[in-house]
Every structure is written in C-alpha cells, then in structure tokens.
Coordinates of C-alpha atoms and ligand atoms in Angstrom, one line a residue:
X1 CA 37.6 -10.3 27.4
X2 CA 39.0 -8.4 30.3
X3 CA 38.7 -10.8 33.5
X4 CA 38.7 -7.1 35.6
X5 CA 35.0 -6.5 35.8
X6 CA 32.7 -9.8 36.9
X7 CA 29.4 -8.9 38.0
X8 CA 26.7 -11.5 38.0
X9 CA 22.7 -11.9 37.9
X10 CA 21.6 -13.9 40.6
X11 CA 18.0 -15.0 40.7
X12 CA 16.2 -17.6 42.1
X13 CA 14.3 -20.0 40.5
X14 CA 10.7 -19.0 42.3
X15 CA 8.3 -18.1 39.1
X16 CA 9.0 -16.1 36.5
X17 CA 11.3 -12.9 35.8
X18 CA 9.8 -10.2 37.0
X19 CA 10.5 -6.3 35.6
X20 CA 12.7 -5.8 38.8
X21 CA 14.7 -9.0 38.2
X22 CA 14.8 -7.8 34.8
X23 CA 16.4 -4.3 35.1
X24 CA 18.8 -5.6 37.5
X25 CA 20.1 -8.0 35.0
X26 CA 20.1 -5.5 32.4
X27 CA 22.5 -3.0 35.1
X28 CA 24.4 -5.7 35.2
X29 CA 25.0 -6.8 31.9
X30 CA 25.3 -3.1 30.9
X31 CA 27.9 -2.3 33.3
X32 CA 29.7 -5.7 32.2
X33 CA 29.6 -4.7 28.8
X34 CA 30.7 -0.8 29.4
X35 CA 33.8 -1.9 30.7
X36 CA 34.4 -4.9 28.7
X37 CA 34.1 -7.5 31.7
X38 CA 31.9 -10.4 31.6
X39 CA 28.4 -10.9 32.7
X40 CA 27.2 -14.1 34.7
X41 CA 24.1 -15.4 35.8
X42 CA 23.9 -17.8 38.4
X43 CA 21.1 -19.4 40.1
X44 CA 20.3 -19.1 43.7
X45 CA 18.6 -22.5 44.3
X46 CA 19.1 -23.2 47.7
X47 CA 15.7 -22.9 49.1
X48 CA 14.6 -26.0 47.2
X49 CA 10.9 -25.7 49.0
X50 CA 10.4 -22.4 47.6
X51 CA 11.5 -23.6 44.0
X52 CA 9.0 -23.5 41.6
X53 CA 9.2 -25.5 38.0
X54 CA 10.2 -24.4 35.1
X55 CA 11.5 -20.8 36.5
X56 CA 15.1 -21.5 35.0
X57 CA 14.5 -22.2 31.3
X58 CA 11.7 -19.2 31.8
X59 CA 14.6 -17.0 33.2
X60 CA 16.9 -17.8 30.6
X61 CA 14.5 -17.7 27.4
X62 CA 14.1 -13.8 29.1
X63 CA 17.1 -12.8 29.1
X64 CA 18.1 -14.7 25.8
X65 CA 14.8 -12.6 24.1
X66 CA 15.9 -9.5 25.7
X67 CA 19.8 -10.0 24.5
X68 CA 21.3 -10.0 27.5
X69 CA 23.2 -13.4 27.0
X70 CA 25.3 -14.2 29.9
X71 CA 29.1 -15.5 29.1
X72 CA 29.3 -17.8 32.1
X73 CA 26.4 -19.7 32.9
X74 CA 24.9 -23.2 33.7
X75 CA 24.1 -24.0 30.4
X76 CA 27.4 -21.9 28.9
X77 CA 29.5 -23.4 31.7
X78 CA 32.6 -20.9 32.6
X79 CA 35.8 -21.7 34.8
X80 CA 33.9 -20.9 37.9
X81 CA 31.5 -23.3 38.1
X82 CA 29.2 -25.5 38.4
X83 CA 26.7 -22.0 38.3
X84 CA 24.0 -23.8 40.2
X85 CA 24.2 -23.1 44.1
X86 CA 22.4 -26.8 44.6
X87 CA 25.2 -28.1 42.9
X88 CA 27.9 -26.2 45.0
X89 CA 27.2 -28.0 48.8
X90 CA 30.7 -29.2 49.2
X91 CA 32.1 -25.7 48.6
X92 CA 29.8 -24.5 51.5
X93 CA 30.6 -27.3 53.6
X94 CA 34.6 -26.8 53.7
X95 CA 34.0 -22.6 54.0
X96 CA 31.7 -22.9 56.8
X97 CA 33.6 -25.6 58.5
X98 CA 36.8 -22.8 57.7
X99 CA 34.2 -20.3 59.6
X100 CA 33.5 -21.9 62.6
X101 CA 36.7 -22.8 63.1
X102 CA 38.1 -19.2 62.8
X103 CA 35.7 -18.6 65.6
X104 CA 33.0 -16.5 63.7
X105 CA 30.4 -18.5 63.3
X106 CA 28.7 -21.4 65.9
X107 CA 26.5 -24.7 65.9
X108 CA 23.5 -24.3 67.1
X109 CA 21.1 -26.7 68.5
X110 CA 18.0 -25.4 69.5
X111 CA 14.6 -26.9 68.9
X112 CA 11.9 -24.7 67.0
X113 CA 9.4 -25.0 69.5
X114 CA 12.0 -23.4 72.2
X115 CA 12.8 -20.7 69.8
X116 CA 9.1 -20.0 69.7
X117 CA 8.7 -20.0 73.4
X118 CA 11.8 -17.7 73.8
X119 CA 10.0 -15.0 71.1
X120 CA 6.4 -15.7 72.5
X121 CA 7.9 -14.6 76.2
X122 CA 9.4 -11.5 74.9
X123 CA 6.3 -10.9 73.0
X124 CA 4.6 -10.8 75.9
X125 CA 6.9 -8.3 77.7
X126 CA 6.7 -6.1 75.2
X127 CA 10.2 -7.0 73.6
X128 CA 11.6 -9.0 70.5
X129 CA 13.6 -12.1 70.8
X130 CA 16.9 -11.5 69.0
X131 CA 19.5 -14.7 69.2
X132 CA 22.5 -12.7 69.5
X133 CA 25.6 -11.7 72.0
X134 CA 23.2 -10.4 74.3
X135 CA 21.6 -14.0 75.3
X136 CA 23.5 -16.9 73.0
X137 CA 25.3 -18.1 75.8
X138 CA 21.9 -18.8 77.6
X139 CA 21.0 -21.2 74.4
X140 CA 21.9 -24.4 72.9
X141 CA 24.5 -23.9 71.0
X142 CA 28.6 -24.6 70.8
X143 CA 29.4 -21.7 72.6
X144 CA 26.9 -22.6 76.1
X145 CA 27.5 -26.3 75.9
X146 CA 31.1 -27.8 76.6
X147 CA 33.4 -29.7 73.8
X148 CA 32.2 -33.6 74.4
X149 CA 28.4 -32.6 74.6
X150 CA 28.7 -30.4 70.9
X151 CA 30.5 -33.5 69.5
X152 CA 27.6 -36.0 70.3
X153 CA 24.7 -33.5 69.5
X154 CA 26.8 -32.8 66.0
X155 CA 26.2 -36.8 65.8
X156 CA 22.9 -36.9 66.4
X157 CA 20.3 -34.2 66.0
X158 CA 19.7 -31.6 63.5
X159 CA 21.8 -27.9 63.9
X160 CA 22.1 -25.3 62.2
X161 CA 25.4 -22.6 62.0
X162 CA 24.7 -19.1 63.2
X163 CA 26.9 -16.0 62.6
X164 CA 28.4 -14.8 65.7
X165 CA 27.5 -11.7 65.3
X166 CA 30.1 -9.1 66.9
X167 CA 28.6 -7.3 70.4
X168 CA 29.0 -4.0 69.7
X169 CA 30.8 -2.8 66.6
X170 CA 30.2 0.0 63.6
X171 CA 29.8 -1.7 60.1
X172 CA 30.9 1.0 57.7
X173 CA 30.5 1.0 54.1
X174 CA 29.8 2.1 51.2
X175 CA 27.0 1.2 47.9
X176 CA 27.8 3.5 45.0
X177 CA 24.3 4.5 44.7
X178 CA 23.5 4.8 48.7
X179 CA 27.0 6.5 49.7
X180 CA 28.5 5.4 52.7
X181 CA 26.6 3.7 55.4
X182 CA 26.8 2.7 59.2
X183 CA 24.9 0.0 61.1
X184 CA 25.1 -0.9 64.4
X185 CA 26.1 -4.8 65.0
X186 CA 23.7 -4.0 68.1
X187 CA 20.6 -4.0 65.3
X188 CA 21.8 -7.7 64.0
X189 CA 21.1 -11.0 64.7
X190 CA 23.2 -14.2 64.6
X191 CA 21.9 -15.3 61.5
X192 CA 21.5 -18.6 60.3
X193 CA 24.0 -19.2 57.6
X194 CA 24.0 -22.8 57.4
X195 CA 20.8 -24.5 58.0
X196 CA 19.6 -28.2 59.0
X197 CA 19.3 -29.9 55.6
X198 CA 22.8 -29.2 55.2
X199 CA 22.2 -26.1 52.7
X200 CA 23.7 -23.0 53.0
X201 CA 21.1 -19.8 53.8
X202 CA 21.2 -17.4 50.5
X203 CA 23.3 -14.9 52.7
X204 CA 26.3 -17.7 53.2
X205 CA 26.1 -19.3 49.5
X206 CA 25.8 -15.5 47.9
X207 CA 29.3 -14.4 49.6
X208 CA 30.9 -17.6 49.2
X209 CA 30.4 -17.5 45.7
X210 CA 31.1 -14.0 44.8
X211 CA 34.0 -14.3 46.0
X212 CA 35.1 -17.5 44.5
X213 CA 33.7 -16.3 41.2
X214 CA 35.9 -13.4 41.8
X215 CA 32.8 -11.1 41.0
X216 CA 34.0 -7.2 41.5
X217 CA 30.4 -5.3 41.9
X218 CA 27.4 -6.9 43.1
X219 CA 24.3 -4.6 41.7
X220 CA 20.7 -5.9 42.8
X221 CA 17.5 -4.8 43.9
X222 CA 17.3 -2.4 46.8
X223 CA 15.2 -5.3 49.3
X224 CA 19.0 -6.4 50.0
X225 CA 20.5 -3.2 51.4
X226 CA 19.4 -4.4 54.5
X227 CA 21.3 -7.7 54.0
X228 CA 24.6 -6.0 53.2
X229 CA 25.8 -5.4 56.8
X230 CA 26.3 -9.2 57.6
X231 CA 27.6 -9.6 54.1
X232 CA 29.8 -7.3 54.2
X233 CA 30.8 -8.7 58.4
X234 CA 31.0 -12.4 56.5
X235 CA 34.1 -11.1 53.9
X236 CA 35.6 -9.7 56.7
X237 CA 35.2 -12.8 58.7
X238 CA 36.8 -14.4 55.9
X239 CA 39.8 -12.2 55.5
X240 CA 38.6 -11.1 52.0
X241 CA 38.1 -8.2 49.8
X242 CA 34.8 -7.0 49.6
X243 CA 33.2 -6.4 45.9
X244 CA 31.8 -2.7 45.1
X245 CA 28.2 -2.8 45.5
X246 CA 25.3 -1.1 44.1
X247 CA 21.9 -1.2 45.2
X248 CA 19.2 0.1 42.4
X249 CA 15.7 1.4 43.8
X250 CA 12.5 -0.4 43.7
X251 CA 10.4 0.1 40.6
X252 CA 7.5 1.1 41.8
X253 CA 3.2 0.6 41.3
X254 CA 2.1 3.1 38.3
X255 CA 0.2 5.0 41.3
X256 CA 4.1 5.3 43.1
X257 CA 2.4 3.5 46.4
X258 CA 4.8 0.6 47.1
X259 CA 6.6 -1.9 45.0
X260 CA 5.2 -3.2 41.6
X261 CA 4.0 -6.5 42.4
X262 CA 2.5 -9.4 39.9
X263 CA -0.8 -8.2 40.6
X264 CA -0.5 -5.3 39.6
X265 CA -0.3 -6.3 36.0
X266 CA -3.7 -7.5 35.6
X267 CA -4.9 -4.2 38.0
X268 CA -3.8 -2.0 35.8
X269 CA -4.1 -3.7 32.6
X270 CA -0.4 -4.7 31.3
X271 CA 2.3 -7.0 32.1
X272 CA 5.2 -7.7 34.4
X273 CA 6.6 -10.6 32.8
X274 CA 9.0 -10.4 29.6
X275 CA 7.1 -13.4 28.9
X276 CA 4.1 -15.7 29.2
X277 CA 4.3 -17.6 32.2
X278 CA 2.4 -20.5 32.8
X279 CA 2.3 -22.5 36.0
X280 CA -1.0 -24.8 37.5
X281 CA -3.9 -22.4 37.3
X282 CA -1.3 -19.3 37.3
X283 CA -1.1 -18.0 33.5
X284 CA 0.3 -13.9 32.8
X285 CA 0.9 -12.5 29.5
X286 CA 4.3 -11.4 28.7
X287 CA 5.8 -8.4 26.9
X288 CA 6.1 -10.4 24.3
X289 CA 2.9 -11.5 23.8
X290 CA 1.8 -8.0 24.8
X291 CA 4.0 -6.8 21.1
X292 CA 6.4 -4.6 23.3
X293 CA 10.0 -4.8 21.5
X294 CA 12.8 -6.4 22.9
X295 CA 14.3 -3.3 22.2
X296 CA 11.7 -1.1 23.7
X297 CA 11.6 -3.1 27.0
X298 CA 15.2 -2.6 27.4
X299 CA 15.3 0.7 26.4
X300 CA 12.8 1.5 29.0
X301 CA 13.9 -0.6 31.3
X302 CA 17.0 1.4 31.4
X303 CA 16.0 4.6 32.0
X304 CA 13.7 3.5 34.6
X305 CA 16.3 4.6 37.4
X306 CA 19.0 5.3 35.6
X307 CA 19.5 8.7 33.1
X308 CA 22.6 10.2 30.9
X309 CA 22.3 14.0 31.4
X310 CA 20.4 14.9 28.5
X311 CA 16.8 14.9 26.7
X312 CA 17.4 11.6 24.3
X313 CA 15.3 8.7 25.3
X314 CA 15.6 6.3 22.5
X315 CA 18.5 3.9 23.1
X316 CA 19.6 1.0 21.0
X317 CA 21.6 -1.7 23.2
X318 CA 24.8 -1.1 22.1
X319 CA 24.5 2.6 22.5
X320 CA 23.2 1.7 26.2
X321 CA 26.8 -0.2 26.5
X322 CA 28.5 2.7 25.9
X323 CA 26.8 4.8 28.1
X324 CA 25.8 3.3 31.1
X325 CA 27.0 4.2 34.4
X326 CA 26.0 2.8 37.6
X327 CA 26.8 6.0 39.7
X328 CA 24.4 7.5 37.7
X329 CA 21.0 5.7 39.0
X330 CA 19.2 7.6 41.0
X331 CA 18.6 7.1 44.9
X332 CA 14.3 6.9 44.6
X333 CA 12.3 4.3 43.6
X334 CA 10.8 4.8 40.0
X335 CA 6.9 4.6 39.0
X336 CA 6.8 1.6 36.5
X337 CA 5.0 4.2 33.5
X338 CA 3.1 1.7 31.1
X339 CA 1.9 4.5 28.5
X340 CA 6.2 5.6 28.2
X341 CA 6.7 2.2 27.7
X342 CA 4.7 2.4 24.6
X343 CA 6.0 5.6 23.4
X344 CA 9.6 3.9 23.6
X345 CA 8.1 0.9 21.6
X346 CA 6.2 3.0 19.1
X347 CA 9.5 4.8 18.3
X348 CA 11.3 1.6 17.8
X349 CA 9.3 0.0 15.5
X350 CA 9.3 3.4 13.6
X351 CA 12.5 2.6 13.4
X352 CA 12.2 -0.8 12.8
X353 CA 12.4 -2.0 8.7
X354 CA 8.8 -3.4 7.7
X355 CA 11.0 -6.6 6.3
X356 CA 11.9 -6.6 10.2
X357 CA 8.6 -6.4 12.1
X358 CA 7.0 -9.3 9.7
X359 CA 9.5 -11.8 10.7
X360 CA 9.0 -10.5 14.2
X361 CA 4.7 -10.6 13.7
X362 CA 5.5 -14.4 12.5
X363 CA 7.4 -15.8 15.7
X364 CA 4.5 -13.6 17.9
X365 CA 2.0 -16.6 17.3
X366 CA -0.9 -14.3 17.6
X367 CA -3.5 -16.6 15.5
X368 CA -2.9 -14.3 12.9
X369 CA -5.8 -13.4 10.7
X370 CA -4.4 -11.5 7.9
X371 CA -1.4 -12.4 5.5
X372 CA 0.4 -8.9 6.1
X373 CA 2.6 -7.4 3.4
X374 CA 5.5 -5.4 3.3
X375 CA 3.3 -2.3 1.9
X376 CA 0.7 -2.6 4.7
X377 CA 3.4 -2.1 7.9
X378 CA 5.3 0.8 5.5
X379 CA 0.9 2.3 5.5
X380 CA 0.9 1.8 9.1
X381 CA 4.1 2.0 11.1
X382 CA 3.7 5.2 12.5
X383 CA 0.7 4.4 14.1
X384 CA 1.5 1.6 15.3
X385 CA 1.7 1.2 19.6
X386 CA 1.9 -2.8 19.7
X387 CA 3.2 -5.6 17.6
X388 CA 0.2 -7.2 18.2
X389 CA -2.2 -4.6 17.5
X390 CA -1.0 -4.9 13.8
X391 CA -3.6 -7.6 13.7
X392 CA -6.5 -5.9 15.5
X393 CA -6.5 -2.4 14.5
X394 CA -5.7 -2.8 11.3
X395 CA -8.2 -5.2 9.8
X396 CA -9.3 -2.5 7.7
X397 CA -6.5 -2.9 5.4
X398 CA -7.6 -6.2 4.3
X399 CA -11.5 -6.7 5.0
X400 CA -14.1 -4.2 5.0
X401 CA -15.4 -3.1 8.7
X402 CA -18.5 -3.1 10.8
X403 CA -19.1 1.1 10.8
X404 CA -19.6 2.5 14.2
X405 CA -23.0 3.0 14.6
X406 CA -23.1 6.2 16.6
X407 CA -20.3 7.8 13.6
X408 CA -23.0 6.0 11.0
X409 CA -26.4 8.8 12.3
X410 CA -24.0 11.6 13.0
X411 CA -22.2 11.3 9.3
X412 CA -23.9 9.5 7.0
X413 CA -26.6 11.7 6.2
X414 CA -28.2 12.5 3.0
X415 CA -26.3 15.0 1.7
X416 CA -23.0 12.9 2.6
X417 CA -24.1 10.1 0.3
X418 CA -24.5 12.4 -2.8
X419 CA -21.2 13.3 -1.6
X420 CA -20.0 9.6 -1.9
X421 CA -22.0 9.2 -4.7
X422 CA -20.2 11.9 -7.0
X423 CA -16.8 10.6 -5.8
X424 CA -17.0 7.4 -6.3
X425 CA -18.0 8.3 -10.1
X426 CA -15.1 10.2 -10.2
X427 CA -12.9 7.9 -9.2
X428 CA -14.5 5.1 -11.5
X429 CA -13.2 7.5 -14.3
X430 CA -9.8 8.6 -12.9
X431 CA -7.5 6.9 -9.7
X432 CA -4.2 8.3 -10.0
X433 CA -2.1 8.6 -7.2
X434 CA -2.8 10.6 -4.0
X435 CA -2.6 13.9 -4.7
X436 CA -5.1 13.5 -7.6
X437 CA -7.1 11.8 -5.3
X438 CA -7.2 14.5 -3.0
X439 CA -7.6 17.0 -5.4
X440 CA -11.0 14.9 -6.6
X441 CA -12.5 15.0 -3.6
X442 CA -11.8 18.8 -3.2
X443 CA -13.5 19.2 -6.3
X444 CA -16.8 16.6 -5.2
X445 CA -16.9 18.0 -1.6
X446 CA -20.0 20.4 -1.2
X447 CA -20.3 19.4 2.3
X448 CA -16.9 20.9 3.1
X449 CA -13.5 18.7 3.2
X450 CA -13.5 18.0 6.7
X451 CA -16.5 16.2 6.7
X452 CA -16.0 14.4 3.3
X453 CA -12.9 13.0 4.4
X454 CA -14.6 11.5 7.5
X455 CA -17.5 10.3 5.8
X456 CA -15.0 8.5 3.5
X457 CA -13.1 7.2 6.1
X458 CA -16.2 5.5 7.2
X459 CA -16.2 3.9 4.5
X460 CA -13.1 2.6 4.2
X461 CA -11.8 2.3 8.4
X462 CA -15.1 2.3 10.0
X463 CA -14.3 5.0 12.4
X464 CA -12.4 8.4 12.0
X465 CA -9.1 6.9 13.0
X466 CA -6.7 5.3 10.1
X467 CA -3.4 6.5 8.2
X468 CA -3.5 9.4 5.6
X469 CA -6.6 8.9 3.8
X470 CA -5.2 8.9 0.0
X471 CA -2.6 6.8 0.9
X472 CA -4.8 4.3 2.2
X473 CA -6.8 4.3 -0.9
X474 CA -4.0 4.1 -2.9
X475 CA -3.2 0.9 -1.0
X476 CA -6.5 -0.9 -1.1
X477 CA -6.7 -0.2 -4.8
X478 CA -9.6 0.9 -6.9
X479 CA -11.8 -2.1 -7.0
X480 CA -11.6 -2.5 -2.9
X481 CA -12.4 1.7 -2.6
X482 CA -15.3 1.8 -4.5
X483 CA -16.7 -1.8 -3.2
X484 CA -16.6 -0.2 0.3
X485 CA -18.2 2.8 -0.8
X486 CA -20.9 1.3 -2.6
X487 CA -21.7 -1.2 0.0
X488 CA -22.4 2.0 2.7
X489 CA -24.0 4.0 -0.1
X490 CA -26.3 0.9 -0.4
Ligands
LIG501 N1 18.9 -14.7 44.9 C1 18.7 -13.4 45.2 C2 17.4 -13.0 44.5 O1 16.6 -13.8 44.1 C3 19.8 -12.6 44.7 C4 20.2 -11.3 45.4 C5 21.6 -10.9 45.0 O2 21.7 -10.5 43.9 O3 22.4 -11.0 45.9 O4 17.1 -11.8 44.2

C-alpha cells in the first residue's frame, strides 16, 4: 500500500451515522482506494458530554455493511495511533504547550459569568462581543496579566487556551471543490483550542492529528468550510504543511429546503440511517432493515454530488474505485431523492443472483413468513423495489390472497366466471408450459383477453399487479391454479 495518499473519516461518536457522515466516508474511502492510499477512521471523542452510547460499534457495523473497511482504525490499530482522540491527551498537552510557547496561542482565565456580561453589554449596544485582538488585552488572560500572576492563576483556577488570532491579515486558500478562498482574520475569534477539563476543542485535536497521522486531503461535510480558516492559521502557526482539502455540499431535504435532518426520515417516509438505531425511547429503521442494498446505497450515495461525465448510473464498488475523482463533486448541495434510491436498488438486485438475495433475505431478520425458493426470486426479481418487500408483496406466490374488493364488483361478473369456468376445464385436461397456457386462454376468452387475464390474475394475485401471468402459473403448479380458481368461482 502506497503511504502517499492518507485521508481519514472522522466522526464523532454522538448517535448514529447519518447519510451525510455516510457519503463523506465513502469520498473518502473512494479517493483512498483510487489512488491506492489508505483509508482511516478515527474517532473525534472529545466532547465527552455530547457522547452518546453505543455510536462507535453503530458507526463501524455501517461502514463494515457498507464495505468501506478502514485500514487503520481503533479496533484495526495502525502505526499512528491510539485512533481515539480521548486517548490522545498527552499529545495535545505537549503541542499546545509548543503553541503557547511560540507565542500563538494564550491562557485564558476568564469566568463564564464575565464572558456573559461582556456579550450581554454589547448586546445591548447593538454589537457582538468577539474575544479577539481588538479587546484581549482588556481580559483575563496571559497576555493582560503580568508573568507571577499567570503562574499562580495556572495553579489554581480553571483556564482555558485561546488562539491568538492575527489582527489584521488575509487567509488565502484553496478547497478543491470551493476554489481558492479569502477570509479576513478581522471576521475571527480567538478560539478556544484547549478547554478547562484539560481536552482539546475538535478544532485543536483535528489538526494536531492530521498532521501527525500524516493525512494528505481532508474531505468532509461542507458545515466545516467555515472552520478551515483557523485550521488552516493553526498549521501555519505550527510551521507545517497543510493537507489538500475538500469540502462536499450538504445533502439536502427531498423538498431541496435546508439540510436533511433525522426527522426528516419519518416525514417523508424512509430512512437516514444505514442501520437501525436504537437509543432510550429513540428507535429509526435503517437501510437495511428498509431492504436497500449495500450496493445500492453506495451506489447512490455516490452520485449524490459527485458525477463521471456520462449517462451510466449503476456502479459496482470497485468500478466506483476506479473512477472517482474528488474535483469532480459538484459545488451545490444535492436533494436526498428516495424514489432514485430505489431505482438504483431495483437494478442491483436485478443484478443480483437469486442464490445471492436468499442469503441476503436470511440475515434481514424480517420475521419471515414464507420459506422462499430459488424459483420464486428468479419469478420475481424484476419487480422487486425492496429486499424486504419480497415478503409482503409477494405472498401470493405461496398462499392464496384476500381479493380486492372494489377489483372483485368491477371484474368478477357473470360472464367472467363462465370465463373461469371453461379455463379451468381446460387446464384440468392440458397444463403445459406457458405458451400453451396462453394460447388456452386465447381460445376460452369470449370476454376478450384483456379482461380474462385480469380476472385470472384475481384469482391468483388478488389485484392486477404480479409477474407475467403464465409464468406465474407455471410456478404455482396445476393443483395450486385451479384451487384458487375454484375457490373465487365458488
Ligand atoms: N468530528 C467531526 C465530525 O463529526 C469531523 C469533521 C472533520 O472531518 O474534520 O463531523
């Protein structure tokens, strides 16, 4: 494996993987794999009140059903480890220590209750409180207070270590999918990069260990472009080399207003999550619960942004390896399409062997009714949207069905029994293969083939929906066909 390209995942263990968190590990991983580097997920646990149970294994069972395995990762391990930031406080420790002493970042001592005063006063004036260049010196903090005072404070009351944010300079640079970009220092803060319970803010801990895992490109979710000027200030204030970053747009609400959000999965009827999640009251079905491929989500999941320059749209993995590139995601957010979503999976379990999608059905734990047979997914694959419908809309391949009333008045009428009457005689003498057996009912059908075939499909689906109609006979067998028939005839 090439050590050139490193680019890592790097969630944070606050509930479960959303479709966001998703694609940006798959970028990842597919830019990794394009370019034979190596793929790492590391977990950005530093805000231990906002960590939630269980998100970890949930995050890695994900990505391990999606096949996007990392190779370095807390339970792989790798040479830059440990790959938990909680487990990483000493490296923080000595780089901010190395910080303040360079002069670029500062102790800070102020209480919260004077920090609220300060922004409630400007509030008031009509103006916002920034702690920065403009008024740090009027603060508490190792820049306003002289040498001996810092040194007893440091003993005894909690601080924090702020980024001394530079007065009045240009931060230029550049995100492959952005271009090049220019922010005022003047628009910053001095942000907090170390705070009182000794942990490092995600800002401080996410450049520290880029660059110590010697990751190249940095490609995440769009709601950290904003973030990138003081990242991008903190490698400079370290003397190092910056990694190539790429910010991918939001995914956004089916309606295109505003981010897709965990709600919107039960609004509009699908899900967000790869899979179940299940935390106190809080319970959301999964992908995989849903019957959406691995494959299909991927695939999906994949072009959603990002696009090769012609009209294919059913990618395998590996073919997505070869193809990615990351300066080819678009700039706009993308409308998170449910009904594409399963087009993509219809087409891959098209694709899919029956042998396959059993095995699959049988690790879907769906209480599953039926004991489904090689024969009955080869009858029904191309209809078939959802894994999980397999079991719910096809019932009819193994137990007769309640008939749809409304379809009962309108079809079943007098002359459509005599109609089921001479057919099923027929077929009593003579059930030989599909053509024959549409060629029969040619021959039965006074009331016209069209409505012959439906009343027969009635009979044997319960509605005018089902596979081709002979085949389907053909695979319930002569004994089941006429039993049905007879039953609505009666
Ligand atoms: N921990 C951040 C998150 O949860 C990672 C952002 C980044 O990739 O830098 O999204």
């Amino acid at each position: 494996m090439s050590d050139d390209i490193r680019v890592r995942f790097a969630p944070s263990p606050t509930g479960p993987l959303h479709v966001g968190g998703l694609r940006a590990a798959l970028y990842n991983y597919l830019h990794a794999k394009k370019n034979n580097g190596t793929f790492i997920l590391r977990v950005e646990d530093t805000d231990q009140k906002r960590e939630v149970g269980g998100s970890y294994e949930y995050i890695e069972e994900s990505l391990r059903w999606c096949g996007l395995i990392p190779d370095e990762s807390p339970s792989r391990g790798g040479d830059f480890g440990p790959y938990k930031q909680s487990q990483r406080k000493n490296i923080y420790k000595k780089h901010i220590e190395a910080l303040v002493e360079k002069g670029a970042a500062y102790y800070a001592f102020d209480k919260a209750e004077d920090l609220d005063m300060h922004r409630k006063n400007h509030e008031k004036k009509g103006k916002t409180f920034i702690y920065n260049a403009h008024n740090r010196l009027k603060l508490v903090n190792s820049l306003s207070l002289d040498k001996n005072k810092v040194e007893k404070l440091l003993k005894r009351v909690p601080y924090v270590v702020r980024y001394k944010m530079p007065d009045n300079k240009m931060v230029v640079f550049k995100d492959e999918i952005r271009g090049k970009i220019e922010v005022s220092s003047r628009e910053l803060d001095d942000k907090v990069l170390f705070k009182s319970d000794k942990m490092p803010t995600y800002h401080f801990a996410n450049v520290v260990d880029d660059h110590m895992m010697k990751i190249t490109h940095v490609i995440r979710g769009e709601e950290w472009l904003p973030s990138l000027p003081l990242h991008v200030l903190l490698y400079q204030s370290f003397g190092w080399e910056p990694p190539v970053f790429a910010h991918i747009p939001l995914i956004l609400k089916p309606t295109g207003k505003g981010k897709l959000s965990k709600r919107d999965g039960e609004k509009f009827g699908h899900p967000v999550f790869p899979l179940e999640w299940r935390s106190g009251d809080e319970k959301h079905l999964g992908f995989k619960e849903f019957g959406i491929l691995p494959e299909a989500l991927i695939n999906y999941m994949a072009l959603l942004g990002w696009s090769k320059e012609d009209t294919k749209e059913i990618y395998s993995l590996p073919e997505l390896m070869g193809l990615f590139e990351i300066t080819s995601v678009g700039k706009s957010g993308a409308k998170f399409d449910f009904e594409k979503l399963l087009w993509i999976n219809a087409q891959h379990i098209q694709r899919m062997s029956s042998e396959e999608i059993i095995k699959r059905l049988s690790s879907l734990n769906t209480g599953k009714k039926f004991n489904i047979t090689k024969e009955a997914i080869d009858l029904i694959k191309p209809r078939v949207e959802r894994l999980a419908d397999i079991d719910i809309d096809f019932g009819y391949l193994f137990e007769p069905q309640k008939i749809d009333p409304s379809l009962e008045k309108k079809i079943l009428n007098d002359d459509s029994k005599v109609f089921l009457k001479d057919y099923s005689s027929m077929l009593e003498k003579r059930f030989e293969g599909a053509p024959q057996l549409k060629e029969d009912l040619g021959q039965c059908s006074k009331i016209g083939f069209g409505k012959s075939m439906g009343a027969m499909r009635l009979c044997l689906v319960g509605k005018l929906a089902g596979p081709d109609l002979f085949e389907l006979m053909i695979f319930l067998g002569k004994k089941e066909v006429l039993k049905r028939i007879r039953s609505v005839i009666a």
